[in-house]
Amino acid sequence: MCEANAYLKHGNEETLFMEAIDIIEPYEDGLKLVDIFGRQKFVKARIKDMTLLSHRILLEPTVEPAAPEPQIQT
Amino acid sequence: MCEANAYLKHGNEETLFMEAIDIIEPYEDGLKLVDIFGRQKFVKARIKDMTLLSHRILLEPTVEPAAPEPQIQT
């Protein structure tokens, strides 16, 4: 079987996000991932690197952690 | 082996662009594809759909065919 695992990159760390992925599609501002059992996950990320022979997809979040809102002076 | 073939979508037609792909990486405004023999191709396209179990990557060109340049009147 040629499914792959997706990892999310946060700085220098990579965490397993989803296993046994079959389908990858762009979806709005992120990706839709579907595993071999038909389960779907949506993630606001883009593909940073993919090596099919290693069954490995590395994702990079497109959304940065929320920053504090700037104070607006009126 | 879990390599995949990439097809380029032009309207309703799909043409085989590259076979036996191992690595897919974003590169500038397109993608870098590397096959299992280490051969590289660059394409100004984005991933439209990928099904790993079918060994199939569908690419969509990001660059439209060049339009005639507008006439500038001075």
PDB file of C-alpha atoms in Angstrom:
ATOM      1  CA  MET A   1       0.000   0.000   0.000  1.00  0.00           C
ATOM      2  CA  CYS A   2       1.221   3.421  -0.894  1.00  0.00           C
ATOM      3  CA  GLU A   3      -0.472   5.627   1.631  1.00  0.00           C
ATOM      4  CA  ALA A   4       1.609   8.234   3.462  1.00  0.00           C
ATOM      5  CA  ASN A   5       1.789   9.920   6.842  1.00  0.00           C
ATOM      6  CA  ALA A   6       1.519  13.689   7.219  1.00  0.00           C
ATOM      7  CA  TYR A   7       3.617  15.637   9.692  1.00  0.00           C
ATOM      8  CA  LEU A   8       3.067  19.255  10.716  1.00  0.00           C
ATOM      9  CA  LYS A   9       6.161  21.379  11.032  1.00  0.00           C
ATOM     10  CA  HIS A  10       6.262  23.886  13.905  1.00  0.00           C
ATOM     11  CA  GLY A  11       9.663  25.558  13.946  1.00  0.00           C
ATOM     12  CA  ASN A  12      12.129  22.688  14.178  1.00  0.00           C
ATOM     13  CA  GLU A  13       9.579  20.199  15.505  1.00  0.00           C
ATOM     14  CA  GLU A  14       7.468  17.842  13.464  1.00  0.00           C
ATOM     15  CA  THR A  15       4.351  16.250  14.879  1.00  0.00           C
ATOM     16  CA  LEU A  16       2.369  13.442  13.288  1.00  0.00           C
ATOM     17  CA  PHE A  17      -0.882  14.943  11.986  1.00  0.00           C
ATOM     18  CA  MET A  18      -2.530  12.077  10.131  1.00  0.00           C
ATOM     19  CA  GLU A  19      -1.669   8.522   9.104  1.00  0.00           C
ATOM     20  CA  ALA A  20      -2.435   6.394   6.047  1.00  0.00           C
ATOM     21  CA  ILE A  21      -3.328   9.253   3.723  1.00  0.00           C
ATOM     22  CA  ASP A  22      -4.586   8.413   0.267  1.00  0.00           C
ATOM     23  CA  ILE A  23      -5.949  11.693  -1.124  1.00  0.00           C
ATOM     24  CA  ILE A  24      -4.603  15.236  -0.880  1.00  0.00           C
ATOM     25  CA  GLU A  25      -6.502  18.156  -2.363  1.00  0.00           C
ATOM     26  CA  PRO A  26      -6.337  21.913  -1.964  1.00  0.00           C
ATOM     27  CA  TYR A  27      -9.326  23.145   0.022  1.00  0.00           C
ATOM     28  CA  GLU A  28     -10.009  26.850   0.497  1.00  0.00           C
ATOM     29  CA  ASP A  29      -6.831  28.242   2.093  1.00  0.00           C
ATOM     30  CA  GLY A  30      -5.536  24.843   3.180  1.00  0.00           C
ATOM     31  CA  LEU A  31      -5.658  21.154   2.362  1.00  0.00           C
ATOM     32  CA  LYS A  32      -8.134  18.327   2.586  1.00  0.00           C
ATOM     33  CA  LEU A  33      -6.604  14.982   3.519  1.00  0.00           C
ATOM     34  CA  VAL A  34      -8.452  11.674   3.219  1.00  0.00           C
ATOM     35  CA  ASP A  35      -7.072   8.458   4.666  1.00  0.00           C
ATOM     36  CA  ILE A  36      -7.462   4.935   3.296  1.00  0.00           C
ATOM     37  CA  PHE A  37     -10.548   4.444   5.499  1.00  0.00           C
ATOM     38  CA  GLY A  38     -12.248   7.525   4.013  1.00  0.00           C
ATOM     39  CA  ARG A  39     -11.774   9.706   7.087  1.00  0.00           C
ATOM     40  CA  GLN A  40     -11.238  13.378   6.242  1.00  0.00           C
ATOM     41  CA  LYS A  41      -9.196  16.072   7.905  1.00  0.00           C
ATOM     42  CA  PHE A  42      -8.857  19.700   6.940  1.00  0.00           C
ATOM     43  CA  VAL A  43      -5.765  21.683   7.794  1.00  0.00           C
ATOM     44  CA  LYS A  44      -4.694  25.252   7.129  1.00  0.00           C
ATOM     45  CA  ALA A  45      -1.310  24.265   5.796  1.00  0.00           C
ATOM     46  CA  ARG A  46       0.623  23.875   2.603  1.00  0.00           C
ATOM     47  CA  ILE A  47       2.862  21.057   1.419  1.00  0.00           C
ATOM     48  CA  LYS A  48       6.461  21.828   2.272  1.00  0.00           C
ATOM     49  CA  ASP A  49       7.962  18.586   1.049  1.00  0.00           C
ATOM     50  CA  MET A  50       6.698  15.168   0.051  1.00  0.00           C
ATOM     51  CA  THR A  51       8.688  11.968  -0.461  1.00  0.00           C
ATOM     52  CA  LEU A  52       6.460   9.208  -1.735  1.00  0.00           C
ATOM     53  CA  LEU A  53       8.981   6.381  -1.369  1.00  0.00           C
ATOM     54  CA  SER A  54       9.338   7.338   2.309  1.00  0.00           C
ATOM     55  CA  HIS A  55       5.535   7.635   2.695  1.00  0.00           C
ATOM     56  CA  ARG A  56       6.062  11.065   4.145  1.00  0.00           C
ATOM     57  CA  ILE A  57       4.291  14.381   3.680  1.00  0.00           C
ATOM     58  CA  LEU A  58       5.597  17.420   5.503  1.00  0.00           C
ATOM     59  CA  LEU A  59       3.076  20.218   6.031  1.00  0.00           C
ATOM     60  CA  GLU A  60       3.722  23.805   7.023  1.00  0.00           C
ATOM     61  CA  PRO A  61       0.928  25.757   8.697  1.00  0.00           C
ATOM     62  CA  THR A  62      -0.262  28.735   6.638  1.00  0.00           C
ATOM     63  CA  VAL A  63      -1.713  30.413   9.705  1.00  0.00           C
ATOM     64  CA  GLU A  64       0.673  31.777  12.291  1.00  0.00           C
ATOM     65  CA  PRO A  65      -0.307  31.578  15.956  1.00  0.00           C
ATOM     66  CA  ALA A  66      -2.573  34.517  16.763  1.00  0.00           C
ATOM     67  CA  ALA A  67      -0.692  37.636  17.803  1.00  0.00           C
ATOM     68  CA  PRO A  68      -2.180  40.037  20.350  1.00  0.00           C
ATOM     69  CA  GLU A  69      -4.368  42.601  18.620  1.00  0.00           C
ATOM     70  CA  PRO A  70      -2.813  46.029  18.313  1.00  0.00           C
ATOM     71  CA  GLN A  71      -4.205  48.742  20.557  1.00  0.00           C
ATOM     72  CA  ILE A  72      -6.050  51.331  18.530  1.00  0.00           C
ATOM     73  CA  GLN A  73      -6.003  54.830  19.986  1.00  0.00           C
ATOM     74  CA  THR A  74      -9.029  56.974  19.210  1.00  0.00           C
TER      75      THR A  74
ATOM     76  CA  MET B   1       7.320   0.940  -5.019  1.00  0.00           C
ATOM     77  CA  CYS B   2       5.213   3.943  -4.261  1.00  0.00           C
ATOM     78  CA  GLU B   3       6.232   6.430  -6.891  1.00  0.00           C
ATOM     79  CA  ALA B   4       3.510   8.305  -8.784  1.00  0.00           C
ATOM     80  CA  ASN B   5       2.890   9.758 -12.220  1.00  0.00           C
ATOM     81  CA  ALA B   6       2.108  13.433 -12.719  1.00  0.00           C
ATOM     82  CA  TYR B   7      -0.429  14.640 -15.242  1.00  0.00           C
ATOM     83  CA  LEU B   8      -0.903  18.232 -16.386  1.00  0.00           C
ATOM     84  CA  LYS B   9      -4.462  19.408 -16.770  1.00  0.00           C
ATOM     85  CA  HIS B  10      -5.247  21.697 -19.712  1.00  0.00           C
ATOM     86  CA  GLY B  11      -8.970  22.352 -19.814  1.00  0.00           C
ATOM     87  CA  ASN B  12     -10.546  18.912 -19.932  1.00  0.00           C
ATOM     88  CA  GLU B  13      -7.419  17.176 -21.180  1.00  0.00           C
ATOM     89  CA  GLU B  14      -4.736  15.569 -19.058  1.00  0.00           C
ATOM     90  CA  THR B  15      -1.289  14.855 -20.453  1.00  0.00           C
ATOM     91  CA  LEU B  16       1.382  12.769 -18.781  1.00  0.00           C
ATOM     92  CA  PHE B  17       4.082  15.147 -17.545  1.00  0.00           C
ATOM     93  CA  MET B  18       6.455  12.914 -15.599  1.00  0.00           C
ATOM     94  CA  GLU B  19       6.585   9.297 -14.441  1.00  0.00           C
ATOM     95  CA  ALA B  20       7.918   7.556 -11.338  1.00  0.00           C
ATOM     96  CA  ILE B  21       7.974  10.628  -9.091  1.00  0.00           C
ATOM     97  CA  ASP B  22       9.395  10.292  -5.614  1.00  0.00           C
ATOM     98  CA  ILE B  23       9.794  13.868  -4.340  1.00  0.00           C
ATOM     99  CA  ILE B  24       7.500  16.882  -4.691  1.00  0.00           C
ATOM    100  CA  GLU B  25       8.518  20.260  -3.318  1.00  0.00           C
ATOM    101  CA  PRO B  26       7.312  23.809  -3.844  1.00  0.00           C
ATOM    102  CA  TYR B  27       9.858  25.764  -5.880  1.00  0.00           C
ATOM    103  CA  GLU B  28       9.474  29.492  -6.470  1.00  0.00           C
ATOM    104  CA  ASP B  29       6.048  29.886  -8.092  1.00  0.00           C
ATOM    105  CA  GLY B  30       5.766  26.233  -9.080  1.00  0.00           C
ATOM    106  CA  LEU B  31       6.900  22.756  -8.129  1.00  0.00           C
ATOM    107  CA  LYS B  32      10.065  20.725  -8.282  1.00  0.00           C
ATOM    108  CA  LEU B  33       9.525  17.046  -9.096  1.00  0.00           C
ATOM    109  CA  VAL B  34      12.219  14.397  -8.702  1.00  0.00           C
ATOM    110  CA  ASP B  35      11.783  10.877 -10.039  1.00  0.00           C
ATOM    111  CA  ILE B  36      13.150   7.651  -8.555  1.00  0.00           C
ATOM    112  CA  PHE B  37      16.255   7.975 -10.760  1.00  0.00           C
ATOM    113  CA  GLY B  38      17.034  11.433  -9.396  1.00  0.00           C
ATOM    114  CA  ARG B  39      15.976  13.320 -12.534  1.00  0.00           C
ATOM    115  CA  GLN B  40      14.429  16.705 -11.805  1.00  0.00           C
ATOM    116  CA  LYS B  41      11.743  18.693 -13.542  1.00  0.00           C
ATOM    117  CA  PHE B  42      10.395  22.110 -12.675  1.00  0.00           C
ATOM    118  CA  VAL B  43       6.880  23.125 -13.584  1.00  0.00           C
ATOM    119  CA  LYS B  44       4.849  26.264 -13.017  1.00  0.00           C
ATOM    120  CA  ALA B  45       1.875  24.416 -11.649  1.00  0.00           C
ATOM    121  CA  ARG B  46       0.121  23.617  -8.426  1.00  0.00           C
ATOM    122  CA  ILE B  47      -1.247  20.328  -7.138  1.00  0.00           C
ATOM    123  CA  LYS B  48      -4.918  20.044  -8.014  1.00  0.00           C
ATOM    124  CA  ASP B  49      -5.478  16.548  -6.680  1.00  0.00           C
ATOM    125  CA  MET B  50      -3.321  13.656  -5.574  1.00  0.00           C
ATOM    126  CA  THR B  51      -4.352  10.047  -4.956  1.00  0.00           C
ATOM    127  CA  LEU B  52      -1.451   8.053  -3.608  1.00  0.00           C
ATOM    128  CA  LEU B  53      -3.095   4.627  -3.866  1.00  0.00           C
ATOM    129  CA  SER B  54      -3.676   5.328  -7.579  1.00  0.00           C
ATOM    130  CA  HIS B  55      -0.089   6.663  -7.975  1.00  0.00           C
ATOM    131  CA  ARG B  56      -1.550   9.747  -9.542  1.00  0.00           C
ATOM    132  CA  ILE B  57      -0.770  13.439  -9.190  1.00  0.00           C
ATOM    133  CA  LEU B  58      -2.850  15.940 -11.111  1.00  0.00           C
ATOM    134  CA  LEU B  59      -1.200  19.306 -11.728  1.00  0.00           C
ATOM    135  CA  GLU B  60      -2.820  22.541 -12.843  1.00  0.00           C
ATOM    136  CA  PRO B  61      -0.668  25.162 -14.591  1.00  0.00           C
ATOM    137  CA  THR B  62      -0.362  28.399 -12.605  1.00  0.00           C
ATOM    138  CA  VAL B  63       0.615  30.351 -15.713  1.00  0.00           C
ATOM    139  CA  GLU B  64      -2.012  31.001 -18.337  1.00  0.00           C
ATOM    140  CA  PRO B  65      -0.965  31.063 -22.001  1.00  0.00           C
ATOM    141  CA  ALA B  66       0.522  34.481 -22.763  1.00  0.00           C
ATOM    142  CA  ALA B  67      -2.008  37.071 -23.882  1.00  0.00           C
ATOM    143  CA  PRO B  68      -1.054  39.744 -26.391  1.00  0.00           C
ATOM    144  CA  GLU B  69       0.419  42.781 -24.651  1.00  0.00           C
ATOM    145  CA  PRO B  70      -1.900  45.754 -24.429  1.00  0.00           C
ATOM    146  CA  GLN B  71      -1.107  48.690 -26.690  1.00  0.00           C
ATOM    147  CA  ILE B  72       0.022  51.670 -24.669  1.00  0.00           C
ATOM    148  CA  GLN B  73      -0.826  55.064 -26.200  1.00  0.00           C
ATOM    149  CA  THR B  74       1.508  57.890 -25.311  1.00  0.00           C
TER     150      THR B  74
END
